[in-house]
Short mmCIF file of N, CA and C in Angstrom, two decimals:
data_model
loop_
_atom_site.label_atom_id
_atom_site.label_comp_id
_atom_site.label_asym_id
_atom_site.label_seq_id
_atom_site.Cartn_x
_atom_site.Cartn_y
_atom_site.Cartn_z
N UNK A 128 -1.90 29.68 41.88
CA UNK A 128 -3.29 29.40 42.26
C UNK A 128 -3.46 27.91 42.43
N UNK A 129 -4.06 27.38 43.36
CA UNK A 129 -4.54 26.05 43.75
C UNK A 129 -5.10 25.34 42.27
N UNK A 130 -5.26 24.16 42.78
CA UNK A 130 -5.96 23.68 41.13
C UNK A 130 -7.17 23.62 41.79
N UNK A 131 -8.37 23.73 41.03
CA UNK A 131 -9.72 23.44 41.59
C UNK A 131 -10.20 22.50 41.71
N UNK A 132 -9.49 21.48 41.17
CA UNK A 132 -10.29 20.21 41.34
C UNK A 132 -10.09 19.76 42.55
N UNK A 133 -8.60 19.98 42.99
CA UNK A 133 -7.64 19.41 44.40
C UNK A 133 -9.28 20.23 45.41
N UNK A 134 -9.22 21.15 45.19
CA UNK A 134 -10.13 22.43 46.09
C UNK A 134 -11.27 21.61 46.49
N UNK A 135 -11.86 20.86 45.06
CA UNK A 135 -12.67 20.18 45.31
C UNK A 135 -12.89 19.35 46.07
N UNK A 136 -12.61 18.57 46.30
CA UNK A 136 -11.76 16.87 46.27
C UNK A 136 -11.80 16.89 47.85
N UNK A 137 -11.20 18.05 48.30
CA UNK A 137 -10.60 18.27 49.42
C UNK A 137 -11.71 18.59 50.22
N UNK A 138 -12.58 20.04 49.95
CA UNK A 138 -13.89 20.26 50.31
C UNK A 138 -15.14 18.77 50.63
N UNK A 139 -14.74 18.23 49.45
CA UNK A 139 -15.96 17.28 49.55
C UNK A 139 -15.74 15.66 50.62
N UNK A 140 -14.20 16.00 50.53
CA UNK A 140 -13.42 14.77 51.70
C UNK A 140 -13.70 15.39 53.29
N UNK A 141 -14.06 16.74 53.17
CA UNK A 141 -14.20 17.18 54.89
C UNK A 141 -15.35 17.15 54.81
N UNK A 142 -16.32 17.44 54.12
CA UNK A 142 -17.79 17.26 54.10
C UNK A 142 -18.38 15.50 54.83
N UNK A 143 -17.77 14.80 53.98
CA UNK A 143 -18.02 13.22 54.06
C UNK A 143 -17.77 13.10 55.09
N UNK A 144 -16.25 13.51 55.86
CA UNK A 144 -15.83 12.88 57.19
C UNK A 144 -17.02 13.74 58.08
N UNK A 145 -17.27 14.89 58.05
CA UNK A 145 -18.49 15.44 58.95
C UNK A 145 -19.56 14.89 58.83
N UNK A 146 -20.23 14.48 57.92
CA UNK A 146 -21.48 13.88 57.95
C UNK A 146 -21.26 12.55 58.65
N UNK A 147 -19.88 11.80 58.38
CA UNK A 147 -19.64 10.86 59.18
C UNK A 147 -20.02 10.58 60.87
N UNK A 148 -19.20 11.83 61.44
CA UNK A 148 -19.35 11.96 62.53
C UNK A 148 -20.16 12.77 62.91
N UNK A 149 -20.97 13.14 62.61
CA UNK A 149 -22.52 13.07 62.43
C UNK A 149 -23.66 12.23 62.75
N UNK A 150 -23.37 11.65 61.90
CA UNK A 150 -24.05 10.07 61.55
C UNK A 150 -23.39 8.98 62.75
N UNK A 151 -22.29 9.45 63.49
CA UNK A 151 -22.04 8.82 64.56
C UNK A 151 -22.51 8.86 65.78
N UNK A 152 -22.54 9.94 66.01
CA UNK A 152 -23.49 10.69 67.48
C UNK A 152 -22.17 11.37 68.20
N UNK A 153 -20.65 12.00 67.21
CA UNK A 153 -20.08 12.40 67.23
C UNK A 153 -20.04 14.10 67.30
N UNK A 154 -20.62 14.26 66.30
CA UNK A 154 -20.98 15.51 66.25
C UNK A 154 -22.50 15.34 66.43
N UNK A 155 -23.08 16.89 67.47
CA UNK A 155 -24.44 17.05 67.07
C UNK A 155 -25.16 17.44 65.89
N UNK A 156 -26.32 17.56 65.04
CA UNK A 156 -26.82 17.99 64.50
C UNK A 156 -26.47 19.73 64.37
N UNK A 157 -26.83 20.57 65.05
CA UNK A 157 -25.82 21.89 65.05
C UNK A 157 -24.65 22.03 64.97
N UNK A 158 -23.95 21.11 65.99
CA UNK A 158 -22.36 21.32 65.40
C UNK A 158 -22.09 21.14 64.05
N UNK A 159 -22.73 20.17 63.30
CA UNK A 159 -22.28 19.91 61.60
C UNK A 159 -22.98 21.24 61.42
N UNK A 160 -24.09 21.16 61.24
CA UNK A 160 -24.45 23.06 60.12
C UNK A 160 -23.65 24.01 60.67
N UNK A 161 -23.16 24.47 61.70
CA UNK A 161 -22.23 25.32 62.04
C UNK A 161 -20.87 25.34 61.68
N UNK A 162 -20.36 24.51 61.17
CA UNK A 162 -19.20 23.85 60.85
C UNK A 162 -19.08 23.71 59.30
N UNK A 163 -20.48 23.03 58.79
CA UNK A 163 -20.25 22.80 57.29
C UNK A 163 -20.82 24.45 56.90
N UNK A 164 -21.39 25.08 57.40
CA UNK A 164 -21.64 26.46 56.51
C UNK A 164 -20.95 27.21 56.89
N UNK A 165 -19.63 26.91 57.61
CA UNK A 165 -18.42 28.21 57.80
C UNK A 165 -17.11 27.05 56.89
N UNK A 166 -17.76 25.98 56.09
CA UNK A 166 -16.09 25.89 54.75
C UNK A 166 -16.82 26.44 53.25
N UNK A 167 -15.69 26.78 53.05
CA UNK A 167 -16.02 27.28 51.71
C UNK A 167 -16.63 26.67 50.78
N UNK A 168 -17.17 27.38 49.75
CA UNK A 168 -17.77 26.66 48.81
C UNK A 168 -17.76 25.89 47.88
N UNK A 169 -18.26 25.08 47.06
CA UNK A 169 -16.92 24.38 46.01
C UNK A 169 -16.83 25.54 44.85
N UNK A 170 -15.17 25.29 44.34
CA UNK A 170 -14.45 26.08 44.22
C UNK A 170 -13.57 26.87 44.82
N UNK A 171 -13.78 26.71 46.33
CA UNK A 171 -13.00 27.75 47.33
C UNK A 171 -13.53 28.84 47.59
N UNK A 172 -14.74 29.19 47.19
CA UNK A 172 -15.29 30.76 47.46
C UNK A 172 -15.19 30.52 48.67
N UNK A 173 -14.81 31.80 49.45
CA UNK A 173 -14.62 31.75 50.76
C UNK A 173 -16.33 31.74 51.23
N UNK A 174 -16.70 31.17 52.48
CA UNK A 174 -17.84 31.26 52.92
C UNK A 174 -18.04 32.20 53.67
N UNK A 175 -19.49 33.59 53.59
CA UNK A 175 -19.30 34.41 54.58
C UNK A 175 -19.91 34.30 55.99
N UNK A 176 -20.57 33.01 56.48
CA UNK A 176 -21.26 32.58 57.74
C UNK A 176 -19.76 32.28 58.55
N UNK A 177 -20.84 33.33 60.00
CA UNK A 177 -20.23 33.21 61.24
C UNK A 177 -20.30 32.79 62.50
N UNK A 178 -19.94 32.15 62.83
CA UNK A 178 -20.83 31.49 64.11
C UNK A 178 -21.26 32.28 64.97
N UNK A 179 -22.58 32.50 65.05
CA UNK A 179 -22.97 33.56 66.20
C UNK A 179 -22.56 33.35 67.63
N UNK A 180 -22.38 32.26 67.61
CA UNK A 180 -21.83 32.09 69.30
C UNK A 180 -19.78 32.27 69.55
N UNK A 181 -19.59 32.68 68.78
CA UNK A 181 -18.46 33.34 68.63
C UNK A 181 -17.80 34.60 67.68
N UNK A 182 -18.87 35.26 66.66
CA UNK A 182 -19.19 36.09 66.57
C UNK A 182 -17.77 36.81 65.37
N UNK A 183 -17.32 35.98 65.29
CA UNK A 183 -16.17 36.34 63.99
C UNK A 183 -15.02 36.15 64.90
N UNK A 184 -13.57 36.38 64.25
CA UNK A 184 -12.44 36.47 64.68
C UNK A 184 -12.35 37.53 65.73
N UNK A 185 -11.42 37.17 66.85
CA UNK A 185 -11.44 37.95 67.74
C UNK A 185 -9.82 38.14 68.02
N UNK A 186 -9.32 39.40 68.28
CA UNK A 186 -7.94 39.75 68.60
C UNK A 186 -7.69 39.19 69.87
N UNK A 187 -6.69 38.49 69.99
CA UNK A 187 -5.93 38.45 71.23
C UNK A 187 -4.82 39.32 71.49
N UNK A 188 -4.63 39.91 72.26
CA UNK A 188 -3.49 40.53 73.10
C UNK A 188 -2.82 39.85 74.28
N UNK A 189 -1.14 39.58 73.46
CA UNK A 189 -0.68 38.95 74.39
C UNK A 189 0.07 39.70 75.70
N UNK A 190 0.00 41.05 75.27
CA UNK A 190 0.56 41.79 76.70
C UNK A 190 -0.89 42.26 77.49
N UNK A 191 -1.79 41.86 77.45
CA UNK A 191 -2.91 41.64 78.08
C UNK A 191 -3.23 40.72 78.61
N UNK A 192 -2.93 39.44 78.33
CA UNK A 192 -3.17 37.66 78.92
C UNK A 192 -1.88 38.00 79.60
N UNK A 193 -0.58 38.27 79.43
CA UNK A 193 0.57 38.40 80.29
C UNK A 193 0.12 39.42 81.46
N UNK A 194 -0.12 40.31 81.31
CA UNK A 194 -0.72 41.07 82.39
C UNK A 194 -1.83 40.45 83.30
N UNK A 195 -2.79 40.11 82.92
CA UNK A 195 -4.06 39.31 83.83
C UNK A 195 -2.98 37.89 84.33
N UNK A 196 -2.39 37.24 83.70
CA UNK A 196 -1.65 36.48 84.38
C UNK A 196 -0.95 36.58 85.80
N UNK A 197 -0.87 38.12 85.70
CA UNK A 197 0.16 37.99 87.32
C UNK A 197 -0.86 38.50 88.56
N UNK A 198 -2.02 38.70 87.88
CA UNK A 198 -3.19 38.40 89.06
C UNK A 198 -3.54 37.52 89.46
N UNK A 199 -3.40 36.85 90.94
CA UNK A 199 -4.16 36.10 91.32
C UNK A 199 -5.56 35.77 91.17
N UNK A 200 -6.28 36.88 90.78
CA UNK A 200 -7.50 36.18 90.66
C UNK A 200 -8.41 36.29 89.36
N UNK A 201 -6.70 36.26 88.47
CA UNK A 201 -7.55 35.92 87.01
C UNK A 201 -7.32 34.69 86.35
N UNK A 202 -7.98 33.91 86.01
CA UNK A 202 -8.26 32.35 85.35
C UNK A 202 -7.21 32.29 84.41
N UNK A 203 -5.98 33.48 83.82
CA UNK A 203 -5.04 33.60 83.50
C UNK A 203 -3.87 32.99 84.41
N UNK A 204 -3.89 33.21 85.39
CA UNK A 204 -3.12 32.78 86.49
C UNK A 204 -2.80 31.60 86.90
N UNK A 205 -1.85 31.05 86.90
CA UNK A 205 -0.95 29.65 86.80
C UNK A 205 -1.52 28.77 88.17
N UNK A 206 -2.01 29.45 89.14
CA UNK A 206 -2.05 29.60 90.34
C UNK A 206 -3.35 29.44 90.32
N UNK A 207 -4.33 30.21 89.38
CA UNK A 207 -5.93 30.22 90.00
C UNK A 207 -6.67 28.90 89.80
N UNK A 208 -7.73 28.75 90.70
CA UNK A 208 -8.28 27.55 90.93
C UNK A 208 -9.11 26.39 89.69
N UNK A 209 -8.95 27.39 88.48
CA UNK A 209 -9.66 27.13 87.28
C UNK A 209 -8.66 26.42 86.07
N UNK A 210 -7.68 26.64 86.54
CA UNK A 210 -6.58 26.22 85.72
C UNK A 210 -6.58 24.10 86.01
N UNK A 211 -6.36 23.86 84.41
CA UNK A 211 -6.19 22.29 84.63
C UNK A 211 -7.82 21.99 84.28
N UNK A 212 -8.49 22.68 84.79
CA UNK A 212 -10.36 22.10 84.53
C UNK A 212 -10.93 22.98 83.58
N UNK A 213 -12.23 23.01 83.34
CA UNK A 213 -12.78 23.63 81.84
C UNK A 213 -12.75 25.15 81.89
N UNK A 214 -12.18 25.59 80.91
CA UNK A 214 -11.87 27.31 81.19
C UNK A 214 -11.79 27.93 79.66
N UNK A 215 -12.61 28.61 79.43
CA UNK A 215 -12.79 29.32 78.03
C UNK A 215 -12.41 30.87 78.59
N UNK A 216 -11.64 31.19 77.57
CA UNK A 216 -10.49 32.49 77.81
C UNK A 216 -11.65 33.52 77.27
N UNK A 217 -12.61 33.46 76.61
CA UNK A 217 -13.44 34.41 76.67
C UNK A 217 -14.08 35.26 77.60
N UNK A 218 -14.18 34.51 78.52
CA UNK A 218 -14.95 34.33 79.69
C UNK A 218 -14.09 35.56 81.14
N UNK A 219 -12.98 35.90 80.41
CA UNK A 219 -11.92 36.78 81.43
C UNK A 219 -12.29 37.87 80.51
N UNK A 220 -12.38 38.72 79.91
CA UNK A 220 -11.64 39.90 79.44
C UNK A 220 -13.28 40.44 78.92
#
C-alpha cells in the first residue's frame, strides 16, 4: 500500500501547480473544476466525478479504427483531408 502521506504530498503538489495555471490564464476557470474534482481525494479516495463532456471511460476498438482506416472517407484515413489539423476521434464512430 502507498504511504499516505506521499498520497498526500503528491495530491496537494498537482492541486498547487493547477491553481497555478489557473492563476495564469493557462487554464480556464472550468478547466481547473473539471480537472481538480476528477483527482482524488486526500488520502487517495478515488473521486467519483465525471466529466460530462466526455461522459466516463470509453472503449476503443482497435479492429474498428483499423477498419474505418481503409476508408477513404473516414478521418481514420491516412489519406483523408482532416488528418495533420484538429480531429477528435469521437467525432467518427
Amino acid at each position: 500500500m502507498p504511504d499516505l502521506a506521499s498520497i498526500n504530498r503528491s495530491l496537494s503538489t498537482v492541486r498547487t501547480e493547477l491553481q497555478y495555471l489557473r492563476d495564469s490564464g493557462v487554464l480556464n476557470p472550468a478547466q481547473y473544476d473539471s480537472i481538480s474534482a476528477q483527482l482524488p481525494q486526500q488520502g487517495g479516495a478515488p473521486s467519483t466525478y465525471v466529466d460530462p463532456h466526455y461522459g466516463g471511460p470509453q472503449m476503443v476498438n482497435p479492429g474498428q479504427i483499423a477498419q474505418a482506416a481503409q476508408d477513404p472517407n473516414s478521418p481514420a484515413n491516412p489519406k483523408h483531408p482532416n488528418v495533420g489539423g484538429s480531429f477528435c476521434l469521437e467525432n467518427w464512430w
